[in-house]
Every structure is written in C-alpha cells, then in structure tokens.
PDB file of N, CA and C in Angstrom:
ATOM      1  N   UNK A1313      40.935 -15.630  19.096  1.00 81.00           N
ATOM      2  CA  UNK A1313      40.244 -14.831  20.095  1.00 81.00           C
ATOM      3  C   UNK A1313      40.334 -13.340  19.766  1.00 81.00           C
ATOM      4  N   UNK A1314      41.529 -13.041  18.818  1.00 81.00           N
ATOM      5  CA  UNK A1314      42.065 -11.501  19.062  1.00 81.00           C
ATOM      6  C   UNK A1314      40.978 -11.021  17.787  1.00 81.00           C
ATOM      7  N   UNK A1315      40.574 -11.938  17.060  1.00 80.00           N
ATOM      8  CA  UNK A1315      39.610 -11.768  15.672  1.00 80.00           C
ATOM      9  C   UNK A1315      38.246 -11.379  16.561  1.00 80.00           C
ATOM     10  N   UNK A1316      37.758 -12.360  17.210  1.00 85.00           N
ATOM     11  CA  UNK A1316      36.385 -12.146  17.689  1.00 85.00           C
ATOM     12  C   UNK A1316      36.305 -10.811  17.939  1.00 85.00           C
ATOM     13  N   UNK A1317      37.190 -10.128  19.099  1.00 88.00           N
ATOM     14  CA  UNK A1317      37.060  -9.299  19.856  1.00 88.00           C
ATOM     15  C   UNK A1317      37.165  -8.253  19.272  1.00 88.00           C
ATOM     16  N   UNK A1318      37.883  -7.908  17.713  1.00 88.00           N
ATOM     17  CA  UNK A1318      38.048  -7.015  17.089  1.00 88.00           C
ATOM     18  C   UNK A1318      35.992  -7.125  16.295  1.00 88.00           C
ATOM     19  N   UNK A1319      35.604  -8.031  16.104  1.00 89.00           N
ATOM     20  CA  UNK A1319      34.129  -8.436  15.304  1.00 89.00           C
ATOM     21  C   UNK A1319      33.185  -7.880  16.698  1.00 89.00           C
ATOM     22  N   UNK A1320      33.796  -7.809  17.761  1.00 90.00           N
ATOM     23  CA  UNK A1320      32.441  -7.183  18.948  1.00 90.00           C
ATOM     24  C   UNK A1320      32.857  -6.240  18.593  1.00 90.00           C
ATOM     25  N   UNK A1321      33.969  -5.122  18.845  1.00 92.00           N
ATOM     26  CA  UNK A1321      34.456  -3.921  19.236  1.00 92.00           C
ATOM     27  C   UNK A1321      33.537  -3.428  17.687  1.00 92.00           C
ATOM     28  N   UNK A1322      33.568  -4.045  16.727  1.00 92.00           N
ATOM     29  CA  UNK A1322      32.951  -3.318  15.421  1.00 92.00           C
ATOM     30  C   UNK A1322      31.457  -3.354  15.546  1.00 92.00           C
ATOM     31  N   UNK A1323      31.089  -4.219  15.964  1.00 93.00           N
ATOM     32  CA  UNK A1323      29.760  -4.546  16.292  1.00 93.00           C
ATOM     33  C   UNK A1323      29.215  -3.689  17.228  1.00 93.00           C
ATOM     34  N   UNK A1324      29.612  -3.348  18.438  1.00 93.00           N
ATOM     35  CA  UNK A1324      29.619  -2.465  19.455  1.00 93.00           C
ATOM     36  C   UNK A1324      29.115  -0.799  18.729  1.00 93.00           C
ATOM     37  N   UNK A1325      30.406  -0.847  17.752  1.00 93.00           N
ATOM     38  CA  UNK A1325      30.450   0.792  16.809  1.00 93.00           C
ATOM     39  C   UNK A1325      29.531   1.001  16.097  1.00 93.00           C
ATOM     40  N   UNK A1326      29.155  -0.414  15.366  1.00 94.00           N
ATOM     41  CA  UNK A1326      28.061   0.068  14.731  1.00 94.00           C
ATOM     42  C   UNK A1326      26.837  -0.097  15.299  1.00 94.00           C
ATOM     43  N   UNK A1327      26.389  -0.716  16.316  1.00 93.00           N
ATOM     44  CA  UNK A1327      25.615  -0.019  16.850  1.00 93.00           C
ATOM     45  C   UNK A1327      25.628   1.231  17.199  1.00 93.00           C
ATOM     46  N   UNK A1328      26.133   1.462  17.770  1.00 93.00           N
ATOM     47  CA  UNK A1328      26.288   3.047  18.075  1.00 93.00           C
ATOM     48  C   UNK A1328      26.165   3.767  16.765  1.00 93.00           C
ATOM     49  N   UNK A1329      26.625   3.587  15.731  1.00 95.00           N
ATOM     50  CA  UNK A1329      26.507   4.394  14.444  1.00 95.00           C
ATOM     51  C   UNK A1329      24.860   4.474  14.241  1.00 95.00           C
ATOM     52  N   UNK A1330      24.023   3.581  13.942  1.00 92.00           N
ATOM     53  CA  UNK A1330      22.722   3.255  14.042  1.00 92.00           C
ATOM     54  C   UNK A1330      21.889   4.078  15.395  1.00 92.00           C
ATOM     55  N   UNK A1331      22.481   3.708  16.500  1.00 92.00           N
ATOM     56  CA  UNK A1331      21.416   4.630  17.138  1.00 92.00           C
ATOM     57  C   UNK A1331      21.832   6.191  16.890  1.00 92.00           C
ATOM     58  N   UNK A1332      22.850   6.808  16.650  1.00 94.00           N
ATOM     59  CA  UNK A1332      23.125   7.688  16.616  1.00 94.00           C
ATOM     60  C   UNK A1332      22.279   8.446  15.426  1.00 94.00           C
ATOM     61  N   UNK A1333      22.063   7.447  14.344  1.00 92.00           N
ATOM     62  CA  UNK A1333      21.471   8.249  12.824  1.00 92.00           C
ATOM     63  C   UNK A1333      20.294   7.979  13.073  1.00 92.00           C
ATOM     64  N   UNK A1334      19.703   7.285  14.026  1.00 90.00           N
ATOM     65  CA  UNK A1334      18.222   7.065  13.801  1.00 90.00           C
ATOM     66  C   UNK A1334      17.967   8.068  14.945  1.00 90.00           C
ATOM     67  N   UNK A1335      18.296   8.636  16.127  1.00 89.00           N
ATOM     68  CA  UNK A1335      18.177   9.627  16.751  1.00 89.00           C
ATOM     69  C   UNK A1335      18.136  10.724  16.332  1.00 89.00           C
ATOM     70  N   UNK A1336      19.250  11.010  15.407  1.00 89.00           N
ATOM     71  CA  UNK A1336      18.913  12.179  14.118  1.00 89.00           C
ATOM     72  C   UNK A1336      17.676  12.277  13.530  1.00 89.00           C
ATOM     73  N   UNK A1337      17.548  11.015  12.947  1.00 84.00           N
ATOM     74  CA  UNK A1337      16.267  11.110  11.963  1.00 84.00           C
ATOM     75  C   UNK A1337      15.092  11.678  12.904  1.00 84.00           C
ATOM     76  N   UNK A1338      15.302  11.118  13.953  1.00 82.00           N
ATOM     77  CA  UNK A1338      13.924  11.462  14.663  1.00 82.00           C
ATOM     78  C   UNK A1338      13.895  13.196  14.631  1.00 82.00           C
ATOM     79  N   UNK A1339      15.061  13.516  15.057  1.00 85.00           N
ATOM     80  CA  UNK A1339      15.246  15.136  15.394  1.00 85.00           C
ATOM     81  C   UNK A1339      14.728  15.854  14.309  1.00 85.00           C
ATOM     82  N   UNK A1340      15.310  15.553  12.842  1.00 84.00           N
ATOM     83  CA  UNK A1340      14.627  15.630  11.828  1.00 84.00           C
ATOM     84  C   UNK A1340      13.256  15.945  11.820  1.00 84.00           C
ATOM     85  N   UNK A1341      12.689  14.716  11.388  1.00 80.00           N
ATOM     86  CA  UNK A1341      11.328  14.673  11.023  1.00 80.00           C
ATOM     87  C   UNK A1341      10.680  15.074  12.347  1.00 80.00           C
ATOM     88  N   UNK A1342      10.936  15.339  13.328  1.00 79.00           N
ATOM     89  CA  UNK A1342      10.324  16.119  14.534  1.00 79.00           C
ATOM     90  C   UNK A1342      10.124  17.746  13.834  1.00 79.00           C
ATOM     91  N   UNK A1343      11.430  17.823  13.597  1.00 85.00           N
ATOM     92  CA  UNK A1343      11.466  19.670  13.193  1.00 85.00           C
ATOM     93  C   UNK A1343      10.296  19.996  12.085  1.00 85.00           C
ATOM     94  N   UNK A1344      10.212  18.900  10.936  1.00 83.00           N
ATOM     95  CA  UNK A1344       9.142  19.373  10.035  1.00 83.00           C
ATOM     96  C   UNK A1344       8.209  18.715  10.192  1.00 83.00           C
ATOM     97  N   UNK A1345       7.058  19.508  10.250  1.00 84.00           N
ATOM     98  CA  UNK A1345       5.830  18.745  10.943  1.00 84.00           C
ATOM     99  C   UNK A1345       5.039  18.485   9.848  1.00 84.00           C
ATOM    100  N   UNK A1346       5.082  18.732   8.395  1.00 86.00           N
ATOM    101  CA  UNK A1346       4.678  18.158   7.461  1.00 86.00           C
ATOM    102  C   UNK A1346       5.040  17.090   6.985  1.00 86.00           C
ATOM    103  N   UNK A1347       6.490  16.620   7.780  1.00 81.00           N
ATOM    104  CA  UNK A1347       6.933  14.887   7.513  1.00 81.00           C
ATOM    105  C   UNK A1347       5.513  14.193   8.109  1.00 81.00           C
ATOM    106  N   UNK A1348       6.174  14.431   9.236  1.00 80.00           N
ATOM    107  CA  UNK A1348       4.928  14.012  10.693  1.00 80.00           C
ATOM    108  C   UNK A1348       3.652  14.104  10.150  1.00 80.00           C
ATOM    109  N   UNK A1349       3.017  14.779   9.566  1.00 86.00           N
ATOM    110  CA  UNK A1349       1.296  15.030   8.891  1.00 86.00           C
ATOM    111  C   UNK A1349       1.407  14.289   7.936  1.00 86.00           C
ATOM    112  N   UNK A1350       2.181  13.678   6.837  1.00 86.00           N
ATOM    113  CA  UNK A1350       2.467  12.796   5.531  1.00 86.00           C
ATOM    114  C   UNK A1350       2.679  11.431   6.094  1.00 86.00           C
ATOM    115  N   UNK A1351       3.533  11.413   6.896  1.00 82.00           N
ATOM    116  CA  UNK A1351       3.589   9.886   7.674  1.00 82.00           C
ATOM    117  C   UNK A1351       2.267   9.826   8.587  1.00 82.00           C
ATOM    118  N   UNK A1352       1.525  10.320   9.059  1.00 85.00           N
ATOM    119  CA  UNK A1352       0.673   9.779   9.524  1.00 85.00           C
ATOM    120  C   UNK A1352      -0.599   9.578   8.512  1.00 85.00           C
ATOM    121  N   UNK A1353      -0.091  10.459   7.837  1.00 90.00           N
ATOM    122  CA  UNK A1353      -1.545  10.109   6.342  1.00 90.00           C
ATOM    123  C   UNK A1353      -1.451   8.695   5.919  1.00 90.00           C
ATOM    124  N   UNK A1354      -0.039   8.673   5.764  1.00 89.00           N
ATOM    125  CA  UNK A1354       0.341   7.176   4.954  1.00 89.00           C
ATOM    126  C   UNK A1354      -0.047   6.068   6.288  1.00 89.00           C
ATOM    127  N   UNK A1355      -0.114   6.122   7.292  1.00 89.00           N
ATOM    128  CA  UNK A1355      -0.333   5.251   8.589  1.00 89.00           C
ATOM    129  C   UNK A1355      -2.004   5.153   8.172  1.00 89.00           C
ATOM    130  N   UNK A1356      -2.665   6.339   8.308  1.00 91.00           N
ATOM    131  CA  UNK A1356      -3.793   5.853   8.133  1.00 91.00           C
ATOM    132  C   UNK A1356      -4.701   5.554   7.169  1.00 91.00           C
ATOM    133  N   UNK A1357      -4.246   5.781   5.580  1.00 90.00           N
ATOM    134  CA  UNK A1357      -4.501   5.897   4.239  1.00 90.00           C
ATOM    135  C   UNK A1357      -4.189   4.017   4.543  1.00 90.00           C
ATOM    136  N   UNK A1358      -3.337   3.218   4.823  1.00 89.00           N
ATOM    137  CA  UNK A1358      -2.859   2.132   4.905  1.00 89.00           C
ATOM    138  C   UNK A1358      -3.976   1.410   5.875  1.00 89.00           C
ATOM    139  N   UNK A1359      -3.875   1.885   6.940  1.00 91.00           N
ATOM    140  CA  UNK A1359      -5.386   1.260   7.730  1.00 91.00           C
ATOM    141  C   UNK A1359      -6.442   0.973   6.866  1.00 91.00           C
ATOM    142  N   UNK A1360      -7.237   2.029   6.198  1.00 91.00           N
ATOM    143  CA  UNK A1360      -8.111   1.797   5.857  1.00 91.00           C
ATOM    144  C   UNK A1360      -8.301   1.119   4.487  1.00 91.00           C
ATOM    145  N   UNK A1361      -7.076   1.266   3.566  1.00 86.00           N
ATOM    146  CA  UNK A1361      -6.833   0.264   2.479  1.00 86.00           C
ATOM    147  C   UNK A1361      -7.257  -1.003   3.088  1.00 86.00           C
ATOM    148  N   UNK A1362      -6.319  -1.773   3.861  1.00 88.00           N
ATOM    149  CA  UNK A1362      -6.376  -3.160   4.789  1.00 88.00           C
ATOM    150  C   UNK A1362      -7.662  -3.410   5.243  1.00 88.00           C
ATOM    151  N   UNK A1363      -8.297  -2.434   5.596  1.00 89.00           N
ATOM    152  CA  UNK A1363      -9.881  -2.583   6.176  1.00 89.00           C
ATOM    153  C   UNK A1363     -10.646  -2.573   4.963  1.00 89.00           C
ATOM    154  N   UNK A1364     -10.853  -2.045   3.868  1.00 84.00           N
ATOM    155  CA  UNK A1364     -11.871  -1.911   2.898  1.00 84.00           C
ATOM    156  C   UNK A1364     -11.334  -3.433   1.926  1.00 84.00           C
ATOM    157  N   UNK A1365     -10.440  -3.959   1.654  1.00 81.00           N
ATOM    158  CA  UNK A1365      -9.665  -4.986   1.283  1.00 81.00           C
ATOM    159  C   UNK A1365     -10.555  -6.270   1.973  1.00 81.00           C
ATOM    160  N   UNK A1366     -10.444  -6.112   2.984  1.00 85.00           N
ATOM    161  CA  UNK A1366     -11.104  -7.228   3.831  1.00 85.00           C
ATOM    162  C   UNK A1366     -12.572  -7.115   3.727  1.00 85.00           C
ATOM    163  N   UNK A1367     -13.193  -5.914   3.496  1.00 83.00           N
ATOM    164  CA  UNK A1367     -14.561  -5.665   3.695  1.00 83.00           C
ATOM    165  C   UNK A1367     -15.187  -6.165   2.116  1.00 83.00           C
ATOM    166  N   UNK A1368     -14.231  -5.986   1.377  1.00 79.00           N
ATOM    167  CA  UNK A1368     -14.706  -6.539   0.388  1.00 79.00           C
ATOM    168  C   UNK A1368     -14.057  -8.078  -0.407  1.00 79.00           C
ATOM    169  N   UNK A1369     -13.212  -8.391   0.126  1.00 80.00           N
ATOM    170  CA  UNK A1369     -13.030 -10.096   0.327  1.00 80.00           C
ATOM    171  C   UNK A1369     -14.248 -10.811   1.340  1.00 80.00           C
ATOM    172  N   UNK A1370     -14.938 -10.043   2.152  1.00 84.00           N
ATOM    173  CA  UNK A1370     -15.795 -10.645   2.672  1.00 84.00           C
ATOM    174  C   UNK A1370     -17.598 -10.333   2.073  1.00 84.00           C
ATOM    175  N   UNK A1371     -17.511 -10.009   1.081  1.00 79.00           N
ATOM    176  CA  UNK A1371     -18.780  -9.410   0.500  1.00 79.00           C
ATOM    177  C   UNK A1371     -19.162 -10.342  -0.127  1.00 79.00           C
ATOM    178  N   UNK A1372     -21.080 -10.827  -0.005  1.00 81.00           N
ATOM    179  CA  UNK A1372     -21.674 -10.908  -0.640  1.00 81.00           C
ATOM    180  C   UNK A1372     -21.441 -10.952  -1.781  1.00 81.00           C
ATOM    181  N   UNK A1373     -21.331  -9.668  -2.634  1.00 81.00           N
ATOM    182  CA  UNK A1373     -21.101  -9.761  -4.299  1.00 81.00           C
ATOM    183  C   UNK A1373     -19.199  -9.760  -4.815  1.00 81.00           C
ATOM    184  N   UNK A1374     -18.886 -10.020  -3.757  1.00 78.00           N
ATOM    185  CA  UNK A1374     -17.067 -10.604  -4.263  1.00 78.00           C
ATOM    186  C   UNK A1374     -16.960 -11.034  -5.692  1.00 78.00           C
ATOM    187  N   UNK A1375     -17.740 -12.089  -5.712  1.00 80.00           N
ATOM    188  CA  UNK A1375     -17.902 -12.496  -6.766  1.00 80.00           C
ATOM    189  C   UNK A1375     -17.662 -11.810  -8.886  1.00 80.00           C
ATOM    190  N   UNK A1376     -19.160 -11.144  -8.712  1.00 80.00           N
ATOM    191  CA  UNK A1376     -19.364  -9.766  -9.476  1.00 80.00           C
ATOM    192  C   UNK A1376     -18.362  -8.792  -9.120  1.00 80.00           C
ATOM    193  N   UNK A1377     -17.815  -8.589  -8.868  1.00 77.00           N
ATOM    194  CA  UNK A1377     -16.904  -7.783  -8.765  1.00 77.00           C
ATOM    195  C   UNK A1377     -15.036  -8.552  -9.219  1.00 77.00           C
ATOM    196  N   UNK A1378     -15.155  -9.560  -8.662  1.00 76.00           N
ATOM    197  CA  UNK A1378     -14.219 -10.101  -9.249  1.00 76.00           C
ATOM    198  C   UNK A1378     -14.238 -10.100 -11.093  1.00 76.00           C
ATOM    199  N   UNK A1379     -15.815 -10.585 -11.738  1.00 79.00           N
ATOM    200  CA  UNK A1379     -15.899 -10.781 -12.339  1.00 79.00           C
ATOM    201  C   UNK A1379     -15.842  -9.794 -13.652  1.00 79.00           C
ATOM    202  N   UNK A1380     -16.288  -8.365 -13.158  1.00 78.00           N
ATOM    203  CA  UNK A1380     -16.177  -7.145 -13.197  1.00 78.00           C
ATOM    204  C   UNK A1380     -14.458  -6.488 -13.591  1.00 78.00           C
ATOM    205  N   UNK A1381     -14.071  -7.090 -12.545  1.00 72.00           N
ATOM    206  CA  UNK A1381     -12.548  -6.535 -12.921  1.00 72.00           C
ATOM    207  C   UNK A1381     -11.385  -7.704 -13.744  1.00 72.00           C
ATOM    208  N   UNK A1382     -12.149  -8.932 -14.158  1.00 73.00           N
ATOM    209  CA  UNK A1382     -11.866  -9.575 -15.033  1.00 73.00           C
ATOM    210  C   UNK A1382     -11.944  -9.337 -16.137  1.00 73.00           C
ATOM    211  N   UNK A1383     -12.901  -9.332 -16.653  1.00 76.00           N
ATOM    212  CA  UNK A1383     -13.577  -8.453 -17.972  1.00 76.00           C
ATOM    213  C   UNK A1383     -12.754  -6.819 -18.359  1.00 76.00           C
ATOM    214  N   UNK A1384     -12.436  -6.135 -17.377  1.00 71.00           N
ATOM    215  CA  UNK A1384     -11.896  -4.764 -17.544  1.00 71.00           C
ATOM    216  C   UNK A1384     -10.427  -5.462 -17.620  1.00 71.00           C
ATOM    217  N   UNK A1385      -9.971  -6.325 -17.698  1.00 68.00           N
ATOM    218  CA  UNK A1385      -7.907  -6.580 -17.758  1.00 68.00           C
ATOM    219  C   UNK A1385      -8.686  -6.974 -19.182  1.00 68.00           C
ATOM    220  N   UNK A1386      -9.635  -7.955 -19.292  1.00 68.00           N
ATOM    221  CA  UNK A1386      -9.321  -8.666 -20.809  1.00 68.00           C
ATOM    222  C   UNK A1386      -9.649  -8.060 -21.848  1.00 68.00           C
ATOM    223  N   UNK A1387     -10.933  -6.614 -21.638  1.00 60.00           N
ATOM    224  CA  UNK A1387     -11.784  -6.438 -22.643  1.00 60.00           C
ATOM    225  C   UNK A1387     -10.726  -4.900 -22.222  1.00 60.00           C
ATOM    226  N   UNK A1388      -9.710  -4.194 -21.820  1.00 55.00           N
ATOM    227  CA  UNK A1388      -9.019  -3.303 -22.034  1.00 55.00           C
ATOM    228  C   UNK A1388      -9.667  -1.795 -21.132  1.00 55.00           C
ATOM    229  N   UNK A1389     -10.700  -2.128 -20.225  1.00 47.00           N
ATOM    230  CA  UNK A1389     -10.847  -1.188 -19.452  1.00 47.00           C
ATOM    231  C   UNK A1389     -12.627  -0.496 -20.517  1.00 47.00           C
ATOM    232  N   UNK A1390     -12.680  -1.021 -21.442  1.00 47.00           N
ATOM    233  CA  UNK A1390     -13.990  -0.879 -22.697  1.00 47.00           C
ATOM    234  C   UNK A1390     -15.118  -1.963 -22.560  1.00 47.00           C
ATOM    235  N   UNK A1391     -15.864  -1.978 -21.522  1.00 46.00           N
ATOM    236  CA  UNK A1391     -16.511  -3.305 -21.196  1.00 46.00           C
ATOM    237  C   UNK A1391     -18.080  -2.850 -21.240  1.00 46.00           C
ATOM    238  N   UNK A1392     -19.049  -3.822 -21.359  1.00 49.00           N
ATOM    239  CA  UNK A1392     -20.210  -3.289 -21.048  1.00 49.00           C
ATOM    240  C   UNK A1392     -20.673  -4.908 -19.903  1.00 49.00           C
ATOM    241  N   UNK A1393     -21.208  -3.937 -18.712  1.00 47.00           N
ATOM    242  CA  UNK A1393     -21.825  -5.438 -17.827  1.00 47.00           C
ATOM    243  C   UNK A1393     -23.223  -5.571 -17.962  1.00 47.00           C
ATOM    244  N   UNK A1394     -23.672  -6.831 -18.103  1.00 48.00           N
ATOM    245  CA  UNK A1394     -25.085  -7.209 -17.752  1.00 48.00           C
ATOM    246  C   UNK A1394     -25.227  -7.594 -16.214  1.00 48.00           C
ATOM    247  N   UNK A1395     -26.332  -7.068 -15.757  1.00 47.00           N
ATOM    248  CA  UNK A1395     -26.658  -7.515 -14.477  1.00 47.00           C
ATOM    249  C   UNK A1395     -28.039  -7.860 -14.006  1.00 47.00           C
ATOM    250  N   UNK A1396     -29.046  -8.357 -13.748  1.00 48.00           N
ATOM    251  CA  UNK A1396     -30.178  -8.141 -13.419  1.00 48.00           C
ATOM    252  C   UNK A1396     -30.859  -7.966 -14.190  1.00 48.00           C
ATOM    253  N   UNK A1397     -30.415  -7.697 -15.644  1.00 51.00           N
ATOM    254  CA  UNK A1397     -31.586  -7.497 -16.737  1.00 51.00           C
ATOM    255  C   UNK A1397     -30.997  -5.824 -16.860  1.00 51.00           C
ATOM    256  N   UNK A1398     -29.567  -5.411 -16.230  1.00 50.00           N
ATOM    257  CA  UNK A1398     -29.093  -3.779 -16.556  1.00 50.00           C
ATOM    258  C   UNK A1398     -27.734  -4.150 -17.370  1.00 50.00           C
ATOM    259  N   UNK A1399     -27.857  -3.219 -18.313  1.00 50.00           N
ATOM    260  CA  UNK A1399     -26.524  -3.328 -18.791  1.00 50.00           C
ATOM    261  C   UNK A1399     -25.630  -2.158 -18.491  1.00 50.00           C
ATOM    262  N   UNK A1400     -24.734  -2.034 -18.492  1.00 49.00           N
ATOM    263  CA  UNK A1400     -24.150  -0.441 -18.529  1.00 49.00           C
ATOM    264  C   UNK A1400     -22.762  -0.574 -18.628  1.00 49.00           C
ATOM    265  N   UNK A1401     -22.231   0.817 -19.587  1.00 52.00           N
ATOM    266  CA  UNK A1401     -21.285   0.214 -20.090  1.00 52.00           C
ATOM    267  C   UNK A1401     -20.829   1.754 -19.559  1.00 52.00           C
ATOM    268  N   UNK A1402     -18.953   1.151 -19.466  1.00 49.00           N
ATOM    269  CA  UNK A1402     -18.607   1.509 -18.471  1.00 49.00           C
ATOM    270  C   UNK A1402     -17.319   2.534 -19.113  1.00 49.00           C
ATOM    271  N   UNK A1403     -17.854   3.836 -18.688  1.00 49.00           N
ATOM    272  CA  UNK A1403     -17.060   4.791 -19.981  1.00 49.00           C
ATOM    273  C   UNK A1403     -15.707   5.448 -18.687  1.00 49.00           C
ATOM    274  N   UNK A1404     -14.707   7.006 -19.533  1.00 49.00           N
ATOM    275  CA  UNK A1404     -13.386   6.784 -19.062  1.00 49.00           C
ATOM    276  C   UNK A1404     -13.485   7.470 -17.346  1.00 49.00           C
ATOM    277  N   UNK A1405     -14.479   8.153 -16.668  1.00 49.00           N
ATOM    278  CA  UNK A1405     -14.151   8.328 -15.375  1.00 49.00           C
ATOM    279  C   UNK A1405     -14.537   6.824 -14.164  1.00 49.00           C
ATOM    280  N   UNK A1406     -15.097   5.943 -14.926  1.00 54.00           N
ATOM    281  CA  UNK A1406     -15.391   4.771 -14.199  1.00 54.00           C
ATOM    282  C   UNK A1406     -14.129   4.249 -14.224  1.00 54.00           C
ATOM    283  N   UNK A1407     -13.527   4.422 -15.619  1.00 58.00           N
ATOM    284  CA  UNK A1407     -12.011   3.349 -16.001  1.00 58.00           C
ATOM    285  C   UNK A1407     -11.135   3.461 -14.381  1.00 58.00           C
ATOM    286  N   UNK A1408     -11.119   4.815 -14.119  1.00 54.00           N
ATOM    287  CA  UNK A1408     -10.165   5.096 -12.822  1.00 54.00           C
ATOM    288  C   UNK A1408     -10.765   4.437 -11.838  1.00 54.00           C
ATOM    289  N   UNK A1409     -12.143   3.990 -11.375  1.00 55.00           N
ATOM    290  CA  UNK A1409     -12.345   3.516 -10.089  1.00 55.00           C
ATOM    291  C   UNK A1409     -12.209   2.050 -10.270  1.00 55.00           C
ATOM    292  N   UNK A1410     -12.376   1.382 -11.502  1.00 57.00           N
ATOM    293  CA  UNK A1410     -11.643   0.123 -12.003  1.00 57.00           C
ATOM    294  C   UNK A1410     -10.066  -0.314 -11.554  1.00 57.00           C
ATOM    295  N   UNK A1411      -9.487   0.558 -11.860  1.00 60.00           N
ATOM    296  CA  UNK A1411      -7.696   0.796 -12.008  1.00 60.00           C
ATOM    297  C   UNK A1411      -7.579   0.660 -10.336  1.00 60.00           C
ATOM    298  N   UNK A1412      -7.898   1.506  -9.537  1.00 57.00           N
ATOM    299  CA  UNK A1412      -8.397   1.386  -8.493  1.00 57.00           C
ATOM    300  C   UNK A1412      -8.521   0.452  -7.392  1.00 57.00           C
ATOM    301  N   UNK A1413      -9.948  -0.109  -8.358  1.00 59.00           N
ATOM    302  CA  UNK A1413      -9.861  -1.694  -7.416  1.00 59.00           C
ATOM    303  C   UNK A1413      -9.456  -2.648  -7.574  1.00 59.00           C
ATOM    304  N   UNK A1414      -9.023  -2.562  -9.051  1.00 61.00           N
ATOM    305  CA  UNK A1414      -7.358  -3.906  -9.364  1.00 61.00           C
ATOM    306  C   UNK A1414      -6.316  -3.592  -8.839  1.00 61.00           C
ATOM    307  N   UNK A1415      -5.878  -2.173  -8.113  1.00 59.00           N
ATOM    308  CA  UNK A1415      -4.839  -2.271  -7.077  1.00 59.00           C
ATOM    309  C   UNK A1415      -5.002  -2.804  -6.671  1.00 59.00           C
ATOM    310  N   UNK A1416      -6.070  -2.675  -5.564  1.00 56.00           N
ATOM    311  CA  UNK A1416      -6.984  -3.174  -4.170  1.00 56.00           C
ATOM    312  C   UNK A1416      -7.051  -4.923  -4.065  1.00 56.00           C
ATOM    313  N   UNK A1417      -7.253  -5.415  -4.880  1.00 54.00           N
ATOM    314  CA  UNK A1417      -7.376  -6.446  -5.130  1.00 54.00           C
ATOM    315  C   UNK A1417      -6.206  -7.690  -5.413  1.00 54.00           C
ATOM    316  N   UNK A1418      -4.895  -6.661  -5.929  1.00 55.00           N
ATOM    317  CA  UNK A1418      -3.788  -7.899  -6.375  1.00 55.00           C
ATOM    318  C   UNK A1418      -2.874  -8.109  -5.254  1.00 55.00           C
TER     319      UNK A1418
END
C-alpha cells in the first residue's frame, strides 16, 4: 500500500510539473507574436494541403497525373508526356512543381 501511495504522490507531482511547463509555454509563445503568426501559418498551410490532397484524389484526371509523376521517379525528373496528340517535355522549373506533387501525393 505504502508503494502505491508513494506512485500517486509522484503522479500527483508530475502532473503538476506538466501543467506548470505547459502554462509557461503558453506565456511564451503569447509574448512573441511571430510564434503565434508561424503557428497559425502552419495551421493553415496544413488545411489546405489536406484539402487540395483530396481535391485531387478526387479528380477526373487522377489518373494522368498519377501517371505523370510515375514517369518523373523512373525517367529522373527528364520526361517528355504525350497527351491528346501534345507532347511536352518537361524542363528544370516544372521539375519543382513535380517534386511538389510527389510530396502531395505519398
């Protein structure tokens, strides 16, 4: 019994240790309001990742585009696509919106 009660009394403390540092933190990142402007970027930079993710798992051309960023892992980011009777080949400021949407995508 004398074990338990010593495992609350610690348990008890560290709670208290925890609210105590996370009350800090708040005080903190209250004082600099460029935390606060960076964390909310990242809140909503994250929204809209999750939303454009979905918008394009639900697309029409998913497909081509999958197929698109298949070709750019195998053929090294140096690809040329046919489409419709268009070809176009896909030089180094496209490479980044590639890189891009294989984040987006894995």
């Amino acid at each position: 019994m004398e074990f338990l009660v010593r495992k609350a009394g610690l348990s008890i403390f560290l709670q208290d240790q925890v609210e105590r540092s996370e009350k800090r933190i708040l005080e903190v990142i209250s004082e600099n309001q460029e935390v606060l402007r960076l964390l909310g970027e990242i809140k909503s930079n994250k929204e809209k990742l999750i939303a454009l993710d979905e918008e394009i798992k639900t697309s029409d051309q998913v497909q081509l585009l999958q197929e698109i960023i298949y070709r750019a892992k195998i053929e090294n980011n140096d690809i040329s696509v046919g489409f419709q009777g268009l070809t176009i080949r896909l030089a180094n400021p496209i490479d980044v919106l590639y890189k891009a949407i294989r984040n987006i995508m894995r």
